[in-house]
Coordinates of C-alpha atoms and ligand atoms in Angstrom, one line a residue:
X14 CA 76.0 104.7 162.3
X15 CA 78.1 107.7 163.4
X16 CA 79.1 108.4 167.0
X17 CA 78.7 111.8 168.5
X18 CA 80.1 113.4 171.7
X19 CA 79.9 116.9 173.2
X20 CA 81.2 118.4 176.4
X21 CA 80.8 121.7 178.3
X22 CA 82.2 122.1 181.8
X23 CA 85.3 122.6 183.9
X24 CA 87.6 120.1 182.4
X25 CA 89.7 120.4 179.2
X26 CA 87.3 119.5 176.4
X27 CA 89.7 117.8 174.0
X28 CA 90.6 115.1 176.5
X29 CA 87.0 114.4 177.4
X30 CA 86.0 114.3 173.7
X31 CA 88.8 111.8 172.8
X32 CA 87.8 109.6 175.8
X33 CA 84.1 109.7 174.7
X34 CA 85.0 108.9 171.1
X35 CA 87.1 106.0 172.2
X36 CA 84.1 104.5 174.0
X37 CA 82.3 104.6 170.7
X38 CA 85.0 102.9 168.6
X39 CA 83.2 99.5 169.0
X40 CA 80.5 100.7 166.6
X41 CA 82.8 100.8 163.7
X42 CA 83.9 104.0 161.9
X43 CA 86.3 105.2 159.3
X44 CA 87.2 108.7 160.4
X45 CA 86.9 111.1 163.4
X46 CA 87.3 114.7 164.5
X47 CA 86.7 117.3 167.1
X48 CA 85.9 121.0 167.2
X49 CA 86.6 123.2 170.2
X50 CA 86.0 126.9 170.9
X51 CA 88.9 128.8 172.4
X52 CA 89.6 132.5 172.6
X53 CA 86.5 133.0 170.5
X54 CA 87.9 130.9 167.7
X55 CA 86.7 127.5 166.4
X56 CA 89.5 124.9 166.1
X57 CA 88.8 121.8 164.1
X58 CA 91.0 118.7 164.1
X59 CA 89.9 115.7 162.2
X60 CA 91.4 112.6 160.5
X61 CA 90.6 109.7 158.3
X62 CA 91.2 106.3 159.8
X63 CA 91.3 105.2 163.4
X64 CA 91.2 107.4 166.5
X65 CA 94.9 107.0 166.9
X66 CA 95.4 109.3 163.9
X67 CA 93.3 112.0 165.6
X68 CA 95.2 111.6 168.8
X69 CA 98.5 112.0 166.9
X70 CA 97.2 115.3 165.4
X71 CA 96.1 116.4 168.9
X72 CA 99.4 115.5 170.6
X73 CA 100.9 118.9 170.2
X74 CA 97.6 120.7 170.7
X75 CA 98.0 123.3 173.4
X76 CA 94.5 124.7 173.0
X77 CA 92.6 124.7 176.2
X78 CA 88.8 124.8 176.0
X79 CA 85.9 124.0 178.2
X80 CA 83.5 123.3 175.3
X81 CA 83.6 121.1 172.2
X82 CA 82.1 118.5 170.0
X83 CA 83.4 115.3 168.5
X84 CA 82.4 112.6 166.0
X85 CA 83.3 109.2 164.7
X86 CA 82.0 108.7 161.1
X87 CA 80.5 105.6 159.5
X88 CA 80.4 106.8 155.9
X89 CA 77.2 106.7 154.0
X90 CA 77.6 109.7 151.6
X91 CA 81.2 110.3 150.4
X92 CA 84.2 108.1 151.0
X93 CA 86.2 108.1 154.2
X94 CA 88.6 111.1 154.1
X95 CA 89.9 114.0 156.2
X96 CA 87.6 116.4 154.2
X97 CA 84.5 114.2 154.7
X98 CA 85.2 113.6 158.4
X99 CA 83.1 115.6 160.8
X100 CA 83.0 118.3 162.3
X101 CA 81.9 120.4 159.3
X102 CA 82.3 124.2 159.3
X103 CA 80.0 126.7 157.7
X104 CA 81.5 128.7 154.8
X105 CA 82.1 131.7 157.0
X106 CA 83.8 129.5 159.6
X107 CA 81.5 130.8 162.3
X108 CA 79.6 127.5 163.0
X109 CA 80.7 123.9 163.4
X110 CA 78.5 120.9 163.5
X111 CA 78.6 117.1 164.0
X112 CA 75.7 115.0 162.6
X113 CA 74.5 111.5 162.9
X114 CA 71.7 110.4 160.5
X115 CA 70.7 110.9 156.9
X116 CA 69.4 114.2 155.4
X117 CA 67.0 112.9 152.7
X118 CA 66.6 116.2 150.8
X119 CA 70.3 117.2 151.0
X120 CA 70.8 117.4 147.2
X121 CA 68.0 120.0 146.7
X122 CA 69.1 122.0 149.7
X123 CA 72.7 121.9 148.4
X124 CA 71.6 123.2 145.0
X125 CA 69.6 126.0 146.7
X126 CA 72.6 127.0 148.8
X127 CA 74.9 126.9 145.8
X128 CA 72.6 129.3 144.0
X129 CA 73.0 131.6 147.0
X130 CA 76.7 131.5 146.5
X131 CA 77.7 128.7 148.9
X132 CA 80.5 126.4 148.0
X133 CA 80.9 122.9 149.5
X134 CA 84.2 121.2 150.1
X135 CA 82.9 117.7 151.2
X136 CA 80.7 115.0 149.6
X137 CA 78.6 114.7 152.7
X138 CA 75.0 115.4 153.3
X139 CA 75.9 116.8 156.7
X140 CA 77.8 119.8 155.4
X141 CA 74.7 121.4 154.1
X142 CA 73.5 121.8 157.7
X143 CA 76.4 124.0 158.6
X144 CA 75.8 126.3 155.7
X145 CA 72.0 126.3 156.2
X146 CA 72.6 127.6 159.8
X147 CA 74.9 130.3 158.4
X148 CA 72.2 131.3 155.8
X149 CA 69.5 131.5 158.5
X150 CA 71.8 133.1 161.1
X151 CA 70.2 135.8 163.3
X152 CA 70.8 137.2 166.8
X153 CA 68.7 134.6 168.5
X154 CA 70.4 131.4 167.5
X155 CA 67.5 129.3 168.6
X156 CA 65.5 131.0 165.8
X157 CA 68.4 130.1 163.4
X158 CA 68.3 126.5 164.5
X159 CA 64.5 126.2 164.2
X160 CA 64.5 127.8 160.7
X161 CA 67.2 125.4 159.6
X162 CA 65.7 122.2 161.0
X163 CA 62.3 123.1 159.5
X164 CA 64.0 122.7 156.1
X165 CA 65.6 119.3 156.9
X166 CA 63.9 116.0 155.9
X167 CA 65.3 112.9 157.4
X168 CA 67.1 111.9 160.6
X169 CA 69.6 114.0 162.5
X170 CA 71.3 114.1 165.9
X171 CA 73.1 117.4 165.8
X172 CA 75.6 119.2 168.0
X173 CA 76.5 122.8 167.1
X174 CA 79.0 125.3 168.3
X175 CA 78.7 129.0 167.2
X176 CA 81.6 131.5 167.4
X177 CA 79.1 134.3 168.3
X178 CA 77.9 132.2 171.3
X179 CA 81.2 130.8 172.5
X180 CA 79.9 129.7 175.9
X181 CA 77.0 127.7 174.6
X182 CA 76.6 124.3 173.0
X183 CA 73.4 123.4 171.0
X184 CA 72.0 119.9 170.7
X185 CA 69.1 118.9 168.4
X186 CA 67.6 115.5 167.8
X187 CA 65.2 114.0 165.2
X188 CA 65.0 110.2 164.9
X189 CA 68.7 109.6 165.5
X190 CA 69.3 109.2 169.3
X191 CA 70.9 111.9 171.5
X192 CA 71.3 111.9 175.2
X193 CA 72.6 114.5 177.7
X194 CA 74.5 113.4 180.8
X195 CA 74.8 115.7 183.8
X196 CA 77.4 115.6 186.5
X197 CA 77.7 118.5 188.9
X198 CA 78.0 121.5 186.6
X199 CA 79.3 119.5 183.6
X200 CA 77.3 118.2 180.6
X201 CA 78.2 115.3 178.4
X202 CA 76.2 114.9 175.2
X203 CA 76.3 111.7 173.1
X204 CA 74.6 109.6 170.4
X205 CA 74.5 106.7 172.8
X206 CA 75.1 105.8 176.4
X207 CA 78.5 104.0 176.4
X208 CA 80.3 107.3 175.5
X209 CA 79.4 109.0 178.8
X210 CA 79.1 106.2 181.3
X211 CA 82.5 107.0 182.7
X212 CA 81.3 110.4 184.0
X213 CA 77.6 110.0 184.8
X214 CA 74.6 107.8 184.9
X215 CA 72.2 110.7 185.1
X216 CA 70.8 111.6 181.8
X217 CA 68.2 113.6 179.9
X218 CA 66.7 112.1 176.7
X219 CA 65.9 114.5 173.9
X220 CA 62.7 113.9 172.0
X221 CA 62.3 114.5 168.3
X222 CA 62.7 118.2 167.2
X223 CA 63.7 119.2 170.7
X224 CA 66.6 121.6 171.1
X225 CA 68.9 121.8 174.2
X226 CA 71.0 124.9 174.9
X227 CA 73.8 124.1 177.3
X228 CA 76.0 126.6 179.2
X229 CA 78.6 125.8 181.9
X230 CA 76.1 125.6 184.7
X231 CA 72.7 125.5 183.0
X232 CA 70.7 123.7 180.4
X233 CA 67.4 124.7 178.8
X234 CA 65.2 122.6 176.5
X235 CA 62.8 123.9 173.8
X236 CA 60.4 122.1 171.5
X237 CA 60.1 123.0 167.8
X238 CA 57.6 125.8 168.7
X239 CA 60.4 127.4 170.8
X240 CA 58.4 126.7 174.0
X241 CA 60.5 125.8 177.1
X242 CA 60.3 122.2 178.0
X243 CA 60.9 120.8 181.5
X244 CA 62.7 117.5 181.6
X245 CA 63.2 114.8 184.3
X246 CA 66.6 113.2 184.8
X247 CA 66.6 109.4 184.1
X248 CA 69.1 107.1 185.8
X249 CA 71.0 104.6 183.6
X250 CA 71.2 101.1 185.1
X251 CA 73.4 99.6 182.5
X252 CA 77.1 99.0 182.7
X253 CA 79.4 99.7 179.8
X254 CA 79.2 96.2 178.2
X255 CA 75.4 96.2 178.2
X256 CA 75.3 99.8 177.0
X257 CA 77.4 99.0 173.9
X258 CA 74.6 96.7 172.9
X259 CA 71.9 99.3 173.6
X260 CA 70.5 97.0 176.3
X261 CA 70.4 93.9 174.1
X262 CA 72.2 90.9 175.3
X263 CA 74.2 90.5 172.1
X264 CA 75.1 92.7 169.1
X265 CA 73.4 90.0 166.9
X266 CA 70.1 90.5 168.6
X267 CA 70.5 94.3 168.5
X268 CA 71.2 94.1 164.7
X269 CA 68.3 91.7 164.1
X270 CA 66.1 94.4 165.7
X271 CA 67.7 97.2 163.8
X272 CA 66.6 95.6 160.5
X273 CA 63.3 97.6 160.1
X274 CA 65.3 100.9 160.3
X275 CA 68.2 99.6 158.3
X276 CA 65.9 98.6 155.4
X277 CA 64.1 101.9 155.7
X278 CA 67.3 103.8 155.6
X279 CA 68.5 101.8 152.6
X280 CA 65.4 102.3 150.4
X281 CA 63.9 105.6 151.4
X282 CA 66.3 107.8 149.4
X283 CA 66.0 105.5 146.4
X284 CA 62.3 105.7 145.7
X285 CA 61.0 108.8 143.9
X286 CA 57.4 109.3 142.9
X287 CA 56.7 105.7 143.6
X288 CA 59.4 104.3 141.3
X289 CA 62.9 103.0 142.0
X290 CA 65.5 105.7 141.7
X291 CA 68.9 104.0 142.1
X292 CA 71.7 106.2 141.0
X293 CA 73.2 103.8 138.5
X294 CA 74.4 104.4 134.9
X295 CA 73.0 101.2 133.2
X296 CA 71.2 102.2 130.0
X297 CA 68.5 100.4 128.2
X298 CA 70.9 100.1 125.2
X299 CA 73.5 98.5 127.4
X300 CA 71.0 96.1 129.0
X301 CA 69.6 95.0 125.6
X302 CA 73.1 93.9 124.7
X303 CA 73.7 91.9 127.9
X304 CA 73.1 88.2 127.5
X305 CA 74.4 87.0 130.9
X306 CA 74.4 88.2 134.5
X307 CA 76.6 86.6 137.2
X308 CA 75.9 87.4 140.8
X309 CA 79.0 86.5 142.9
X310 CA 79.5 86.5 146.6
X311 CA 80.3 84.3 149.7
X312 CA 78.3 83.0 152.6
X313 CA 75.2 85.0 153.5
X314 CA 75.8 87.4 150.6
X315 CA 75.7 84.4 148.3
X316 CA 72.3 83.5 149.5
X317 CA 71.2 87.1 148.7
X318 CA 72.8 86.5 145.3
X319 CA 70.7 83.4 144.7
X320 CA 67.6 85.5 145.4
X321 CA 68.9 88.1 142.9
X322 CA 69.4 85.4 140.2
X323 CA 65.8 84.2 140.6
X324 CA 64.3 87.7 140.4
X325 CA 66.4 88.8 137.5
X326 CA 65.3 85.8 135.5
X327 CA 61.7 86.2 136.5
X328 CA 61.4 89.9 136.1
X329 CA 64.0 90.9 133.6
X330 CA 64.3 87.7 131.6
X331 CA 68.1 87.8 131.3
X332 CA 70.0 84.6 131.9
X333 CA 71.4 84.9 135.4
X334 CA 73.7 82.7 137.5
X335 CA 74.6 83.0 141.2
X336 CA 78.2 81.9 142.0
X337 CA 80.2 81.3 145.1
X338 CA 83.2 83.6 144.7
X339 CA 85.8 80.9 145.6
X340 CA 84.4 78.7 142.8
X341 CA 83.7 81.4 140.3
X342 CA 87.3 82.6 140.3
X343 CA 88.7 79.2 139.4
X344 CA 86.2 77.7 137.0
X345 CA 87.1 79.9 134.0
X346 CA 83.6 81.5 133.8
X347 CA 82.4 82.5 130.3
X348 CA 82.6 86.3 130.4
X349 CA 82.8 89.0 127.8
X350 CA 81.5 92.5 127.2
X351 CA 78.0 91.2 127.1
X352 CA 78.3 90.0 130.7
X353 CA 77.2 92.0 133.7
X354 CA 78.6 90.9 137.1
X355 CA 76.9 91.9 140.3
X356 CA 79.1 91.5 143.4
X357 CA 77.6 91.3 146.9
X358 CA 79.6 91.9 150.1
X359 CA 78.9 93.4 153.5
X360 CA 82.5 94.1 154.4
X361 CA 83.7 94.9 150.8
X362 CA 87.0 93.1 151.7
X363 CA 86.3 89.4 151.3
X364 CA 89.3 88.0 149.5
X365 CA 87.6 85.5 147.3
X366 CA 84.9 88.0 146.3
X367 CA 87.5 90.7 145.5
X368 CA 89.4 88.2 143.4
X369 CA 86.2 87.3 141.5
X370 CA 85.6 91.0 140.8
X371 CA 89.1 91.4 139.4
X372 CA 88.7 88.3 137.2
X373 CA 85.3 89.6 135.9
X374 CA 86.9 93.0 135.0
X375 CA 89.9 91.3 133.4
X376 CA 87.5 89.4 131.1
X377 CA 85.7 92.6 130.1
X378 CA 82.5 92.5 132.2
X379 CA 81.0 95.6 133.8
X380 CA 80.9 95.2 137.6
X381 CA 78.3 96.6 139.9
X382 CA 78.7 96.0 143.6
X383 CA 76.3 96.1 146.5
X384 CA 78.4 96.8 149.6
X385 CA 77.8 98.0 153.2
X386 CA 81.2 99.6 153.9
X387 CA 81.8 102.8 152.0
X388 CA 85.2 103.1 150.4
X389 CA 86.0 99.4 150.8
X390 CA 88.2 97.6 148.3
X391 CA 85.3 96.0 146.4
X392 CA 83.4 99.4 146.3
X393 CA 86.5 101.1 145.0
X394 CA 87.3 98.6 142.3
X395 CA 83.8 98.3 141.0
X396 CA 82.5 100.2 138.0
X397 CA 79.5 101.2 140.1
X398 CA 78.5 100.7 143.7
X399 CA 75.2 100.7 145.5
X400 CA 75.6 101.0 149.2
X401 CA 73.4 99.3 151.7
X402 CA 72.9 101.7 154.6
X403 CA 72.7 99.0 157.4
X404 CA 75.2 100.8 159.6
X405 CA 78.1 98.9 161.2
X406 CA 77.4 95.2 161.5
X407 CA 79.4 94.0 164.5
X408 CA 78.1 90.5 165.1
X409 CA 79.9 87.9 163.0
X410 CA 76.6 86.4 161.9
X411 CA 75.2 88.6 159.2
X412 CA 71.6 89.7 159.6
X413 CA 70.8 93.4 158.7
X414 CA 73.4 93.3 155.9
X415 CA 71.5 90.4 154.3
X416 CA 68.1 92.1 154.5
X417 CA 69.4 95.4 153.2
X418 CA 71.2 93.5 150.4
X419 CA 67.8 92.0 149.5
X420 CA 66.1 95.4 149.6
X421 CA 68.7 96.9 147.2
X422 CA 68.3 93.8 144.9
X423 CA 64.5 94.4 144.9
X424 CA 64.9 98.0 143.8
X425 CA 67.6 97.1 141.3
X426 CA 65.6 94.4 139.6
X427 CA 62.4 96.5 139.4
X428 CA 64.4 99.4 138.0
X429 CA 66.1 97.3 135.3
X430 CA 62.8 95.5 134.5
X431 CA 61.2 98.9 134.0
X432 CA 64.2 100.2 131.9
X433 CA 64.1 97.2 129.6
X434 CA 60.3 97.5 129.3
X435 CA 59.7 94.0 130.8
X436 CA 57.2 95.6 133.2
X437 CA 55.0 98.7 132.9
X438 CA 55.2 101.6 135.2
X439 CA 51.9 100.6 136.9
X440 CA 53.4 97.2 137.8
X441 CA 56.6 98.8 139.0
X442 CA 54.7 101.2 141.2
X443 CA 52.7 98.3 142.8
X444 CA 55.9 96.3 143.4
X445 CA 57.6 99.4 145.0
X446 CA 54.6 99.8 147.2
X447 CA 55.2 96.3 148.4
X448 CA 58.9 97.0 149.0
X449 CA 58.0 100.1 151.0
X450 CA 55.9 97.9 153.3
X451 CA 58.8 95.7 154.2
X452 CA 60.1 97.6 157.4
X453 CA 56.7 97.5 159.1
X454 CA 56.3 93.8 158.2
X455 CA 59.7 92.9 159.6
X456 CA 58.7 94.9 162.8
X457 CA 55.5 92.8 163.1
X458 CA 57.5 89.6 162.9
X459 CA 60.0 90.8 165.5
X460 CA 57.0 91.5 167.8
X461 CA 56.4 87.7 167.8
X462 CA 59.9 86.8 168.9
X463 CA 58.7 84.9 172.0
X464 CA 57.0 82.3 169.7
X465 CA 60.4 81.5 168.2
X466 CA 62.1 81.6 171.6
X467 CA 59.6 79.0 172.9
X468 CA 60.2 76.7 169.9
X469 CA 64.0 77.1 170.2
X470 CA 63.7 75.6 173.7
X471 CA 62.7 72.2 172.3
X472 CA 65.7 72.0 169.9
X473 CA 68.8 73.5 171.5
X474 CA 70.1 70.1 172.6
X475 CA 69.8 68.7 169.1
X476 CA 72.9 67.6 167.2
X477 CA 71.4 67.9 163.7
X478 CA 68.8 70.0 161.9
X479 CA 67.6 70.2 158.3
X480 CA 66.2 73.2 156.4
X481 CA 64.2 72.7 153.3
X482 CA 62.5 74.9 150.7
X483 CA 61.8 75.2 147.0
X484 CA 62.9 78.1 144.7
X485 CA 63.6 81.3 146.7
X486 CA 62.5 79.5 149.9
X487 CA 65.4 77.0 149.3
X488 CA 67.8 80.0 149.4
X489 CA 66.4 81.1 152.7
X490 CA 66.6 77.6 154.0
X491 CA 70.3 77.8 153.1
X492 CA 70.6 81.1 155.0
X493 CA 68.7 79.8 158.0
X494 CA 71.0 76.7 158.2
X495 CA 74.1 78.8 157.9
X496 CA 72.9 81.1 160.8
X497 CA 72.2 78.0 163.0
X498 CA 75.6 76.3 162.2
X499 CA 77.8 79.4 162.7
X500 CA 76.5 80.4 166.1
X501 CA 75.1 77.3 167.8
X502 CA 77.6 74.7 166.3
X503 CA 74.6 72.4 165.6
X504 CA 75.1 70.6 162.3
X505 CA 72.5 72.0 160.0
X506 CA 72.0 71.2 156.3
X507 CA 69.8 72.9 153.7
X508 CA 68.2 70.8 151.1
X509 CA 66.0 71.5 148.1
X510 CA 62.7 70.0 149.4
X511 CA 62.2 67.9 146.3
X512 CA 65.7 66.4 146.7
X513 CA 65.3 65.1 150.2
X514 CA 63.8 61.8 149.1
X515 CA 66.8 61.2 146.9
X516 CA 69.0 60.1 149.9
X517 CA 69.1 62.5 152.8
X518 CA 65.7 61.5 154.1
X519 CA 67.5 58.4 155.3
X520 CA 68.9 60.6 158.1
X521 CA 65.5 61.7 159.5
X522 CA 64.8 60.2 162.9
X523 CA 62.3 60.7 165.7
X524 CA 62.3 64.3 166.8
X525 CA 64.8 65.4 164.1
X526 CA 64.2 69.2 163.6
X527 CA 63.3 70.0 160.0
X528 CA 62.6 73.7 159.2
X529 CA 60.5 74.1 156.1
X530 CA 60.2 77.4 154.4
X531 CA 57.1 77.6 152.3
X532 CA 56.0 81.0 151.1
X533 CA 55.7 80.4 147.3
X534 CA 52.0 79.7 146.8
X535 CA 52.3 77.6 143.6
X536 CA 54.8 75.3 145.4
X537 CA 52.9 75.0 148.6
X538 CA 51.1 71.7 147.8
X539 CA 54.5 70.1 146.9
X540 CA 56.0 71.4 150.1
X541 CA 53.1 70.0 152.2
X542 CA 53.7 66.5 150.8
X543 CA 57.4 66.8 151.6
X544 CA 56.6 67.9 155.1
X545 CA 54.1 65.0 155.6
X546 CA 56.8 62.5 154.2
X547 CA 59.3 63.8 156.8
X548 CA 56.9 63.8 159.7
X549 CA 55.9 60.2 158.8
X550 CA 59.5 59.4 159.7
X551 CA 59.3 61.0 163.1
X552 CA 60.6 64.5 162.3
X553 CA 59.4 67.6 164.1
X554 CA 58.8 70.4 161.6
X555 CA 58.9 74.1 162.0
X556 CA 57.0 75.6 159.0
X557 CA 57.7 79.3 158.1
X558 CA 54.8 80.2 155.8
X559 CA 52.3 82.8 154.6
X560 CA 49.6 80.2 154.5
X561 CA 47.0 80.2 157.2
X562 CA 46.8 76.4 157.1
X563 CA 48.3 74.5 160.1
X564 CA 50.9 72.6 158.2
X565 CA 53.7 71.5 160.5
X566 CA 54.4 70.6 164.1
X567 CA 55.1 74.3 164.7
X568 CA 54.0 77.1 162.4
X569 CA 55.2 80.6 162.1
X570 CA 53.1 82.8 159.8
X571 CA 54.7 85.7 158.1
X572 CA 52.7 88.8 157.0
X573 CA 51.3 88.9 153.4
X574 CA 53.6 90.4 150.8
X575 CA 54.1 90.0 147.0
X576 CA 55.5 86.5 146.4
X577 CA 58.7 88.0 144.9
X578 CA 59.6 89.5 148.3
X579 CA 58.8 86.8 150.9
X580 CA 62.5 86.0 151.4
X581 CA 63.2 89.2 153.3
X582 CA 60.4 88.2 155.8
X583 CA 60.9 84.4 156.0
X584 CA 64.6 84.9 157.0
X585 CA 63.7 86.8 160.2
X586 CA 62.2 83.9 162.2
X587 CA 65.2 81.8 161.1
X588 CA 67.6 84.5 162.4
X589 CA 65.8 84.5 165.7
X590 CA 65.7 80.7 165.9
X591 CA 69.4 80.5 165.5
X592 CA 70.0 83.3 168.0
X593 CA 67.8 81.7 170.7
X594 CA 69.1 78.2 170.3
X595 CA 72.7 79.5 170.5
X596 CA 71.8 81.6 173.5
X597 CA 70.2 78.7 175.3
X598 CA 73.5 76.9 174.7
X599 CA 75.3 79.9 176.3
X600 CA 77.6 80.4 173.3
X601 CA 79.5 83.6 172.8
X602 CA 77.5 84.1 169.7
X603 CA 78.7 87.5 168.7
X604 CA 82.2 86.0 168.2
X605 CA 81.6 82.3 167.2
X606 CA 84.7 80.0 167.3
X607 CA 86.8 79.8 164.1
X608 CA 85.0 82.7 162.4
X609 CA 86.0 86.2 161.4
X610 CA 83.6 89.1 160.5
X611 CA 85.5 89.6 157.3
X612 CA 87.3 86.8 155.6
X613 CA 90.2 88.7 154.0
X614 CA 92.2 85.5 153.5
X615 CA 91.6 82.9 150.8
Ligands
LIG714 C1 77.4 85.2 157.5 O1 76.7 85.2 158.7 C2 78.9 85.0 157.7 N1 79.4 85.9 158.6 C3 79.7 84.9 156.4 O2 79.1 83.8 155.6 C4 79.7 86.2 155.5 O3 78.4 86.3 154.9 C5 80.7 85.9 154.3 O4 82.0 85.8 154.9 C6 80.7 87.1 153.3 O5 81.1 88.2 153.9 P1 81.0 89.6 153.1 O6 79.5 89.8 152.9 O7 81.6 90.7 154.0 O8 81.7 89.5 151.8

């Protein structure tokens, strides 16, 4: 997500802020900015695009200041632009803030402030915080802060500067991380450790709802009851490379473990009173005219698309087809005004997927896209876009983008099924309850990572592996085999389990790894006979299942969940399996050979 930096001390703040922001560039961002106090005035310099644009604007800056805040923005609300970049100023220009996180009730707070005469210039949720602080402003700024944060629902790491308190910097944290580095009489505040490692390894961690008030040579901490809090200094042991991955060995492992929060962030603002509440303009009238839905994507996104096809046909009853974009765009697909096209893409820049979108629009289809990068080409050219809020995905192998795509698909299919009266509100609520349980269930799978790590040890020397499944489990078998191929370079093939005996089973030898995904109850007996057939030929099987039966050579049991949604759980052990096998092979798995994070060429 966003990157935050703050400084108060003896050095010139703009230089420190720029250096700190440059240490956060690896996280991915689309705009940046700083705010400094000098001669009792707040100066804000910010720019869309890369940090080089901000540095250009600061080149002729002669403002000297010992105090300031900075921000790199990964857009979630509002496209990347100078106006949407942080810092944000209150209407009276007395208060500047930078924010990392999502304010869940920002729309209602924005309406409340507009009724009180406030005008907003950005599309962000963060700007309401600056005006809320102005609205609650009083002599004791700690009271102002406490009143403001008592109104905020959601996650925030906040840095605030206040013209009336020009020698103080205020830091507040709730859910989004915030650390305070100390070095002699200087303080460096940041959203994560890499930003300040250059200056200090001595840090304070802020706990939820704690406020820090920093002056040039003092710092005071308060809890949300305004009671003073004494804190111990912690010593960072990481170097910069390790710190960028938040202590994980690779970005991929960090992003696998970010999935519970990424899914939570993606769904929580889109469920209201127990029902899906996606902000899309598809009407019942429009949907009743639709006679075909294409879901188009590449790679991992295509596997999410296959899941979408299956759920659309099962829950909405409209004919759906999942297509690989590079095929779709050349096979002259039958499209007209009665066709809805759903585009899936993490980067929003994949050339084949963008070309497929343009073809669909040319032929008269309405296009909805599910994208992770705000303001990307696919997002901009779609009729409607639903963003996944996975945060920047750095590793080439896609993990949290996939599970957040699935979570959006679940909400979308339930919402459209409700809209077209294919399911009653009662069923929709029970399905949504299941969707809300997903983050915790992913967490419980991740807690058993060592089981997968142990199993991976037996197979990392292998040259071949096969992944099998039926229905939605087959699509996860495809995703699991792609993960293994792209980061361990082991040849892995996914097969519809019922198809294996029509040829490929000839390749099964002693100790061949076959991963079987079997989470669909009605297909379990068939899967068990496929597994037995394969084991009879010497294969070792890893079975990913919700059944309590001991089916394979190795078994990984996923938590119970409605059968429609098992894919978002069965994929997790397969992500871990690929990761640990590749790691045992000592491959640079964040940047696998021959691959790019976004395939912007055809
Ligand atoms: C998945 O691990 C790969 N990195 C790749 O298949 C990727 O999913 C594909 O290139 C599509 O990318 P997109 O989601 O950004 O469009």
